[in-house]
Structures are given as C-alpha cells and as structure tokens.
PDB file of C-alpha atoms in Angstrom:
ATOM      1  CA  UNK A1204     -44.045  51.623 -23.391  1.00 45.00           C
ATOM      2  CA  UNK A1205     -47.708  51.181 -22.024  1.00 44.00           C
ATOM      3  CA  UNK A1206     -50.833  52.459 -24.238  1.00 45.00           C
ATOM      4  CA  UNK A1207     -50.890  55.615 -22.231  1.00 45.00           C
ATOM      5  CA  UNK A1208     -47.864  56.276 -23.763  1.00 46.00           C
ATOM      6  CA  UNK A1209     -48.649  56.128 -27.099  1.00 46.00           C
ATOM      7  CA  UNK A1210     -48.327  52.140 -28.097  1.00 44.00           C
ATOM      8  CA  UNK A1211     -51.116  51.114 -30.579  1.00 44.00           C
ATOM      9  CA  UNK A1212     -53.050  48.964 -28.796  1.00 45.00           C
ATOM     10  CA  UNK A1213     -54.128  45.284 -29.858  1.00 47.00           C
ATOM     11  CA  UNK A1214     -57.983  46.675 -31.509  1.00 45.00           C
ATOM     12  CA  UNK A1215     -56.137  49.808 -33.379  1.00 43.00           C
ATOM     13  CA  UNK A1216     -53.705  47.943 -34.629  1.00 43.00           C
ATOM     14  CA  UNK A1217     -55.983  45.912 -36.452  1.00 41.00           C
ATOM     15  CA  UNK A1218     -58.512  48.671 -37.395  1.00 46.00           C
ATOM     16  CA  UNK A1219     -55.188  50.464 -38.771  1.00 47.00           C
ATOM     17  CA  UNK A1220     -54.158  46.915 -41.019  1.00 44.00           C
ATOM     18  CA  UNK A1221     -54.674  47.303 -44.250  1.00 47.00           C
ATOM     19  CA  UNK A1222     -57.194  44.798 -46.183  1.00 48.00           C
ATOM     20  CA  UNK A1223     -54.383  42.908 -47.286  1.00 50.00           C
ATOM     21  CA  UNK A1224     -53.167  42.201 -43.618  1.00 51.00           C
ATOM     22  CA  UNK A1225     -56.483  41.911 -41.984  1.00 45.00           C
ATOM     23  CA  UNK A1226     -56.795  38.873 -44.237  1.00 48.00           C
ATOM     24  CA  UNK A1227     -53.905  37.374 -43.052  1.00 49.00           C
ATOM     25  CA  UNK A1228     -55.953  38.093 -39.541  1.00 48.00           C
ATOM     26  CA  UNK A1229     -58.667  35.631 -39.616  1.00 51.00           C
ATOM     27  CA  UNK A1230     -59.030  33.824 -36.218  1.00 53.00           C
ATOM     28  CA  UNK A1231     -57.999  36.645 -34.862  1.00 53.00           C
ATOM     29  CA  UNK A1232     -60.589  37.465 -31.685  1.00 54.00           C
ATOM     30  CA  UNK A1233     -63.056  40.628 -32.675  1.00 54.00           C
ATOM     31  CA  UNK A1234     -64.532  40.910 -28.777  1.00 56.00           C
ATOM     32  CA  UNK A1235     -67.522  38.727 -29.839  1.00 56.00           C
ATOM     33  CA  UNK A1236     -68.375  35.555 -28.676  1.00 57.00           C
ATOM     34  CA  UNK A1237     -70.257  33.376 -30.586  1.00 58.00           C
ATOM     35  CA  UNK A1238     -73.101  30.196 -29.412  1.00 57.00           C
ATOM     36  CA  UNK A1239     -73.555  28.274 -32.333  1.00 63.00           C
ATOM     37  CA  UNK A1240     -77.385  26.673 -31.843  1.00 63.00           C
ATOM     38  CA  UNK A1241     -78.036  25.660 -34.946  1.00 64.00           C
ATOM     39  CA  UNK A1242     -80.507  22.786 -33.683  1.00 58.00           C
ATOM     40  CA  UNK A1243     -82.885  26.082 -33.128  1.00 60.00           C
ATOM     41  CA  UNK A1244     -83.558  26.875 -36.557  1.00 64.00           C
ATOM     42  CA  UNK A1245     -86.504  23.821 -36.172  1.00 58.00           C
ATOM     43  CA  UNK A1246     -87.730  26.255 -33.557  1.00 54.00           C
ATOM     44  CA  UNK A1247     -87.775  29.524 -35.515  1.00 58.00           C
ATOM     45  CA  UNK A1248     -88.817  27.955 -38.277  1.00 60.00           C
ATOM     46  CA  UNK A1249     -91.521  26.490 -36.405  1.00 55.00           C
ATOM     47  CA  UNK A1250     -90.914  22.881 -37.662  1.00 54.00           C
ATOM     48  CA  UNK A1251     -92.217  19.918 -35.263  1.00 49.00           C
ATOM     49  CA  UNK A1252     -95.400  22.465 -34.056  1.00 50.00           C
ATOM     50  CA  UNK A1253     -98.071  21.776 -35.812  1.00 48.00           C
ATOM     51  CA  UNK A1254    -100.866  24.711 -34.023  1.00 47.00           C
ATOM     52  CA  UNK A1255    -103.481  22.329 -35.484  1.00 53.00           C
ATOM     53  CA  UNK A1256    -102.190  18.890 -35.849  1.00 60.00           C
ATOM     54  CA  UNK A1257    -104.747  15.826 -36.176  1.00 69.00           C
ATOM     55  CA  UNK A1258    -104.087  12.948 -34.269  1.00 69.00           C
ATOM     56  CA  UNK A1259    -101.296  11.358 -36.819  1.00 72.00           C
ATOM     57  CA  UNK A1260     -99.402  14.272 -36.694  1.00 80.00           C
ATOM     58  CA  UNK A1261     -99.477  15.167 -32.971  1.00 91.00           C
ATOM     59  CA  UNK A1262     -95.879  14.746 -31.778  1.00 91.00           C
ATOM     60  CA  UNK A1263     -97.911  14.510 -28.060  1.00 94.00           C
ATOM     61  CA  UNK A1264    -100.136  11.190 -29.691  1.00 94.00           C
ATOM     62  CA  UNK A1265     -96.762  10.001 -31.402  1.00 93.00           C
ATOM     63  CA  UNK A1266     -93.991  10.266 -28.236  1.00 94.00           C
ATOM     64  CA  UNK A1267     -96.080   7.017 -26.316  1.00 95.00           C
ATOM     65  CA  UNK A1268     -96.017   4.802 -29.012  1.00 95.00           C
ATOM     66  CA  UNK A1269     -91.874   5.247 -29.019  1.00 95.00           C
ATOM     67  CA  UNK A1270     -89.502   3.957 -26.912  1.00 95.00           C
ATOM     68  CA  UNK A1271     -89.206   5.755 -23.163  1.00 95.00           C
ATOM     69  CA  UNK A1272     -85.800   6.929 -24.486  1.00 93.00           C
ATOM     70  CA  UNK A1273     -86.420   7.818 -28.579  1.00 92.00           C
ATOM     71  CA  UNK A1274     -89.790   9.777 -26.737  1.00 93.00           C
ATOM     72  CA  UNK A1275     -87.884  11.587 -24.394  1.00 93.00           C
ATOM     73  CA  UNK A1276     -90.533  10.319 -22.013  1.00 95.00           C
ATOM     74  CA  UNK A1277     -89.686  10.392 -18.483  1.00 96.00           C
ATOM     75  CA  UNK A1278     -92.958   8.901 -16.646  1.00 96.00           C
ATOM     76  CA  UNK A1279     -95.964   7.310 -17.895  1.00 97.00           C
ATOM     77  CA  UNK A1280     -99.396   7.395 -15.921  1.00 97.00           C
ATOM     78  CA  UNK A1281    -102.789   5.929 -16.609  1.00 98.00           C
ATOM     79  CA  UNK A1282    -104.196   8.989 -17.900  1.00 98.00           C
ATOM     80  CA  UNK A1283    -101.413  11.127 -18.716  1.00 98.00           C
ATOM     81  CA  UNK A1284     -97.829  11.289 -19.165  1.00 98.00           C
ATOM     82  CA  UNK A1285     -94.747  13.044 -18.474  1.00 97.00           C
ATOM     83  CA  UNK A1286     -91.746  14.150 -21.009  1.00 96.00           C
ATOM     84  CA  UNK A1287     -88.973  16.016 -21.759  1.00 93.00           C
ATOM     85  CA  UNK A1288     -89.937  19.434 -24.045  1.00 91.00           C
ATOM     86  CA  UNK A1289     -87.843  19.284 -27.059  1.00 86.00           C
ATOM     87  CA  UNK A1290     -87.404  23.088 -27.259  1.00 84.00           C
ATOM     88  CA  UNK A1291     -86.605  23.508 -23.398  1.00 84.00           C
ATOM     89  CA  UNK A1292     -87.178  26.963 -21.668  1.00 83.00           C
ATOM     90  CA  UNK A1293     -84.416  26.005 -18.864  1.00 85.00           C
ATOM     91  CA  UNK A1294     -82.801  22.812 -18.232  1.00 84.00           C
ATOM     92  CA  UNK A1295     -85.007  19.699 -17.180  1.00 91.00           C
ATOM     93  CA  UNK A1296     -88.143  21.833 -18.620  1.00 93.00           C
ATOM     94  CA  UNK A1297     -91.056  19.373 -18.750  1.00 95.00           C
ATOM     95  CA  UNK A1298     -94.597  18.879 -19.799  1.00 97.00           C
ATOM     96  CA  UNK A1299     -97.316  16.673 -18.610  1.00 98.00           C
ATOM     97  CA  UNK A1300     -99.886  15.633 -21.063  1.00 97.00           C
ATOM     98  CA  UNK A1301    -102.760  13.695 -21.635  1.00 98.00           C
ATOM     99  CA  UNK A1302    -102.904  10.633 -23.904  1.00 97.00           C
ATOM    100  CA  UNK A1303    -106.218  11.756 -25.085  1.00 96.00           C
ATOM    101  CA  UNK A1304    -105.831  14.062 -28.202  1.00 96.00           C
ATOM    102  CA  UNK A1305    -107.886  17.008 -26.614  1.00 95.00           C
ATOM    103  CA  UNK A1306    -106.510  21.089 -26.782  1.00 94.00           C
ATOM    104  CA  UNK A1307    -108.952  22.839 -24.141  1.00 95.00           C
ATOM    105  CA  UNK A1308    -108.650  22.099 -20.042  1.00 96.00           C
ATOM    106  CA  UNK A1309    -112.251  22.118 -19.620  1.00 96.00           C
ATOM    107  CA  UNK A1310    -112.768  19.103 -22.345  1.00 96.00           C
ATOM    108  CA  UNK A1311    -110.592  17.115 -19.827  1.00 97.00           C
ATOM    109  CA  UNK A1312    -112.194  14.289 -17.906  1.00 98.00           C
ATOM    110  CA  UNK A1313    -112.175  14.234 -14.149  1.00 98.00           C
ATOM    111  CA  UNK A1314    -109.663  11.478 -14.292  1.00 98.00           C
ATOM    112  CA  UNK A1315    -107.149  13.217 -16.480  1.00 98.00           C
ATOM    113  CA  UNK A1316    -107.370  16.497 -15.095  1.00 97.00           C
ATOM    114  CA  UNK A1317    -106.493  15.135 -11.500  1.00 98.00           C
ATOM    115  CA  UNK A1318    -103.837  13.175 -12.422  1.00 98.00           C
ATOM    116  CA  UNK A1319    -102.641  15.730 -14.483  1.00 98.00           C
ATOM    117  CA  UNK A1320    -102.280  17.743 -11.083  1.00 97.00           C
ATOM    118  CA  UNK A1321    -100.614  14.845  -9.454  1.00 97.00           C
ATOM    119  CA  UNK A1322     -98.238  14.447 -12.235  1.00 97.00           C
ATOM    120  CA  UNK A1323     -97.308  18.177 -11.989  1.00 97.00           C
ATOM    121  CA  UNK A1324     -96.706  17.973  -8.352  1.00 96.00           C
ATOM    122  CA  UNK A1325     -94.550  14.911  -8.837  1.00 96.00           C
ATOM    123  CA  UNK A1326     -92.502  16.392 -11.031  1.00 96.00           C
ATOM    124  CA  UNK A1327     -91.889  19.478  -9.129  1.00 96.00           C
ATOM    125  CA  UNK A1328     -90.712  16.917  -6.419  1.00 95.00           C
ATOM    126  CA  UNK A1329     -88.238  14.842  -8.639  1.00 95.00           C
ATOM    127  CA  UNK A1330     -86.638  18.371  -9.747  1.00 94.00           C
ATOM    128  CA  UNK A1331     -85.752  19.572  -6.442  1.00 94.00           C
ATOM    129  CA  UNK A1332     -84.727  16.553  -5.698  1.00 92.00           C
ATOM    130  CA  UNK A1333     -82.411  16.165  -8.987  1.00 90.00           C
ATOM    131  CA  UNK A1334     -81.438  19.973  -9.408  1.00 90.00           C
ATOM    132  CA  UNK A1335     -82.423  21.941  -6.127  1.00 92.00           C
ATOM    133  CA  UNK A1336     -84.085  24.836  -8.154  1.00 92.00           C
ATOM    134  CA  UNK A1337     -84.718  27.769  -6.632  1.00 94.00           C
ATOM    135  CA  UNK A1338     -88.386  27.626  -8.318  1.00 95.00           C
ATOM    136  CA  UNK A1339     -90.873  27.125 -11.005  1.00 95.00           C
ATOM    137  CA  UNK A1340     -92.709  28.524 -13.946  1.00 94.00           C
ATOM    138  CA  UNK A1341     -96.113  26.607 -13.813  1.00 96.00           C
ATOM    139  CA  UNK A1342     -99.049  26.752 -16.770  1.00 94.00           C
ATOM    140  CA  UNK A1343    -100.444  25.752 -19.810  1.00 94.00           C
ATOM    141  CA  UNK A1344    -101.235  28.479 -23.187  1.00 92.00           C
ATOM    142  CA  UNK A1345    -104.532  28.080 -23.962  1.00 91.00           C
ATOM    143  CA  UNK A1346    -104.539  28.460 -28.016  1.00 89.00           C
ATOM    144  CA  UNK A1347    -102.111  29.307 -30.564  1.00 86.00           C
ATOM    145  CA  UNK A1348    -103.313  32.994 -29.687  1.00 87.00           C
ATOM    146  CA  UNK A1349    -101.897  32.253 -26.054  1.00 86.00           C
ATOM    147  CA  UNK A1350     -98.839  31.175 -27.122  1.00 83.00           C
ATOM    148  CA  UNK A1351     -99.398  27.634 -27.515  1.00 84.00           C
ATOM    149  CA  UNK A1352     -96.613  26.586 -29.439  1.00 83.00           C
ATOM    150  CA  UNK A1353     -98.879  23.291 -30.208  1.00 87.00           C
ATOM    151  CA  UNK A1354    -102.805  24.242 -29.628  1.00 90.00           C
ATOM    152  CA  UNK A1355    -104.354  21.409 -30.535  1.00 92.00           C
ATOM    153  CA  UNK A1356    -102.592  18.803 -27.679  1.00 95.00           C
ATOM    154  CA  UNK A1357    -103.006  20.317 -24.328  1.00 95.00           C
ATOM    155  CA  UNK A1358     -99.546  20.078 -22.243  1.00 96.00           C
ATOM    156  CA  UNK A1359     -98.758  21.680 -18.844  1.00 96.00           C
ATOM    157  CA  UNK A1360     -95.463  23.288 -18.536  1.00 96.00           C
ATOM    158  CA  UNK A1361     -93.546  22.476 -15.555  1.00 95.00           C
ATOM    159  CA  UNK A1362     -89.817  24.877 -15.631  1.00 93.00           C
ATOM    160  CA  UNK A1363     -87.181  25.061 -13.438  1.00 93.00           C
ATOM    161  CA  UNK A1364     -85.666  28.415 -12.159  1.00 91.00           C
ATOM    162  CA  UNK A1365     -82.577  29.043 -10.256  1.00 86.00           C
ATOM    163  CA  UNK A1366     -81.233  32.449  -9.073  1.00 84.00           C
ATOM    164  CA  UNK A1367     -79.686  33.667 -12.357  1.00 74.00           C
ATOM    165  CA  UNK A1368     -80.653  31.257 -14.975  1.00 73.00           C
ATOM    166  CA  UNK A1369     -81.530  34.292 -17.422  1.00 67.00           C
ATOM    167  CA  UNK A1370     -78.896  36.621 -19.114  1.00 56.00           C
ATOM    168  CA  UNK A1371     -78.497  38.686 -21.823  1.00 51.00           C
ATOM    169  CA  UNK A1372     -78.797  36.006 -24.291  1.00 49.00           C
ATOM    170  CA  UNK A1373     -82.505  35.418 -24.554  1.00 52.00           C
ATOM    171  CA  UNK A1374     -83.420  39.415 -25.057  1.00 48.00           C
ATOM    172  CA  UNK A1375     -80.145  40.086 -26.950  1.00 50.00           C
ATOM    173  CA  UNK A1376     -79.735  36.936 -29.093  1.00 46.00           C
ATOM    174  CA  UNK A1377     -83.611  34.868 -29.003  1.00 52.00           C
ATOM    175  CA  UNK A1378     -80.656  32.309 -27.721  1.00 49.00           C
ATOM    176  CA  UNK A1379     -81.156  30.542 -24.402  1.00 52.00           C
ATOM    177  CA  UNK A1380     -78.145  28.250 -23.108  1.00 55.00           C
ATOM    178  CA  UNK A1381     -79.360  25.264 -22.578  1.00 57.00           C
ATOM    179  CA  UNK A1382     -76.449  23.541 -20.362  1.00 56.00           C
ATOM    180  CA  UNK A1383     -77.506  19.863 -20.554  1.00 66.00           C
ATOM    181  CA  UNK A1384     -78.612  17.272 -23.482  1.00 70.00           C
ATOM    182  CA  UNK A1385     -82.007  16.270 -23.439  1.00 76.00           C
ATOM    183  CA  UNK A1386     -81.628  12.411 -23.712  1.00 80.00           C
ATOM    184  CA  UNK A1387     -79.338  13.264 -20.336  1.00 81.00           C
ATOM    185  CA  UNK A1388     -81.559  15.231 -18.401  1.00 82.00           C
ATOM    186  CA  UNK A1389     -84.420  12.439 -19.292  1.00 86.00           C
ATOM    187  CA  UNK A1390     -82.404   9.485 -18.117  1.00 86.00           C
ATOM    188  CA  UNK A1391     -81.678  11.437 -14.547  1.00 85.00           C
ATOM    189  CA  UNK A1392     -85.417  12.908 -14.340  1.00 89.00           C
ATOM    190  CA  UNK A1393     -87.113   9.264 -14.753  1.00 90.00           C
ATOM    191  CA  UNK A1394     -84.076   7.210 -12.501  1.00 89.00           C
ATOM    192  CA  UNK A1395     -84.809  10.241  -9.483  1.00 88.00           C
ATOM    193  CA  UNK A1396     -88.654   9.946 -10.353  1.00 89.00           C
ATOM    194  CA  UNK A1397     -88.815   5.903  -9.539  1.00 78.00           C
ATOM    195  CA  UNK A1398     -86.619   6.637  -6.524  1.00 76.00           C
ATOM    196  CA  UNK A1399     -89.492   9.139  -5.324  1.00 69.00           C
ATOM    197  CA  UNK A1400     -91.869   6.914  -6.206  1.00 58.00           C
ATOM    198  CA  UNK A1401     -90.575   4.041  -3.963  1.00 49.00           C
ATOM    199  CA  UNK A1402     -90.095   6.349  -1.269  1.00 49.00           C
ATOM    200  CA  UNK A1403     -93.482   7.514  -1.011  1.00 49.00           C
TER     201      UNK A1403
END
C-alpha cells in the first residue's frame, strides 16, 4: 500500500505515538540536522576580544612571543606579521598586523604601513596558490563602532571566497562551517608561503 493509499507515513506515525512510545523514540531522526560548534560560545560571549586591551592583554602583542605553531602565526616580517584569525570568517581567513600596539591606520609608520601592504598582497598570493579561491574580502574595522572585534590592535583582514562558500547557516543559525582546523590550515599557509617566497 503506498501513502496515497492511505498508509501512515513515517512523520504521522510518530506525531500519532503516544508519549509513552515517543519515548521509546529517541534517536529517532526529526528532519533537523544539527552542527554542534560549541568552540563558538568564546565568540558570542565575546571572550579573547578585549575592544580596549593594553598591551599585556593584546592577544595581537601576545601571539609573537609564542611559538609559530601555539600563535597560529603563519609569517613573520620586520614590521608586521601574519596569522591565522582564531574566529575565521571562511577557511584560511587571515590577518596581518603590526607588532607595534597601535589601533588607528593613520598612527602607522611609513615602514609598517607598506609592509603591511606587501604582507597583504603576499598572502593573497599563497591562498590562490594553496586553495584557488575564487576571491577576497579585503579591510580593516576602524573602532569597536566599525565592527572591530579588537579596536585597540589594528589587523587587516585578508578572506577567502569561493563560488558558494555561504549558505543558510550564517543568516539562519549565526553558524558558519568552518571545514578545516586552524593549526592545519596554518601549517599549509606558512609551508606554501616559504615556497612563494623562494620563488620570487
């Protein structure tokens, strides 16, 4: 007999169980899938952004004095450096920032603010070379106002894009999939980034 027909389908049959049977359910599917991101209540919470963090509690001023690994650093420059963001936009979503402590592009020194440029442009080149995207999301918030998630440590936001990359799941769910581990998508960025930088 097919449903047309007058068979209960899968659903009815368990909005028709009684309580004592639709305990006896559990594990049963409901039509909802479920991404567990629990490592995103830090983000919600706001945890690890300080909007006007001193110098001792900048995670920017604290990442060089790690390891390139515990840091999630993937390059380090003269005036400025590059690493992994730790609450990613898209996979392989960096920043570049300066060593100096400083929040506003126009306190930047001549020095930093070109290699800061350079260091964006690099990047750019080590992701297509890495992950072919099909293009980037480019720019720094200027204040918390701006949506700096951390004012007081200027960073530049370098994000991959590919055809696709955003579903339902950010506007839905404030969930984006994230399909690679950071310590991962470090190691790959910084071995492709030396390779670059030999071949230039």
């Amino acid at each position: 007999m097919t449903h047309a027909e007058g068979a209960p389908s899968d659903a009815s049959h368990i909005q028709d169980a009684s309580s004592e049977d639709a305990r006896t359910l559990t594990g049963v599917p409901d039509g909802f899938s479920r991404f567990w991101t629990p490592y995103r209540m830090a983000y919600i919470r706001g945890e690890s952004k300080p909007v006007d963090s001193t110098e001792q509690e900048c995670p920017f001023c604290s990442a060089p004095q790690r390891s390139d690994e515990d840091g999630l650093i993937v390059h380090r420059g003269t005036h400025c450096f590059v690493v992994m963001n730790l609450f990613p936009y898209n996979s392989g979503h960096m920043l570049v920032c300066p060593y100096r402590h400083v929040s506003d592009y126009t306190e930047l020194s001549a020095d930093e603010r070109v290699e800061l440029a350079e260091l964006t442009a690099q990047a750019m080149r080590v992701t297509r070379a890495v992950a072919q995207p099909h293009g980037f999301n480019l720019g720094m918030n200027q204040g918390a106002v701006a949506g700096a998630g951390i004012a007081a440590h200027l960073h530049q936001h370098i994000v991959p894009r590919w055809a696709g990359d955003a579903n339902f799941l950010p506007i839905i769910a404030q969930t984006k999939a994230i399909p690679e581990l950071l310590e991962d998508a470090r190691h790959r960025l910084a071995q492709a980034w030396t390779r670059t930088g030999e071949q230039e």
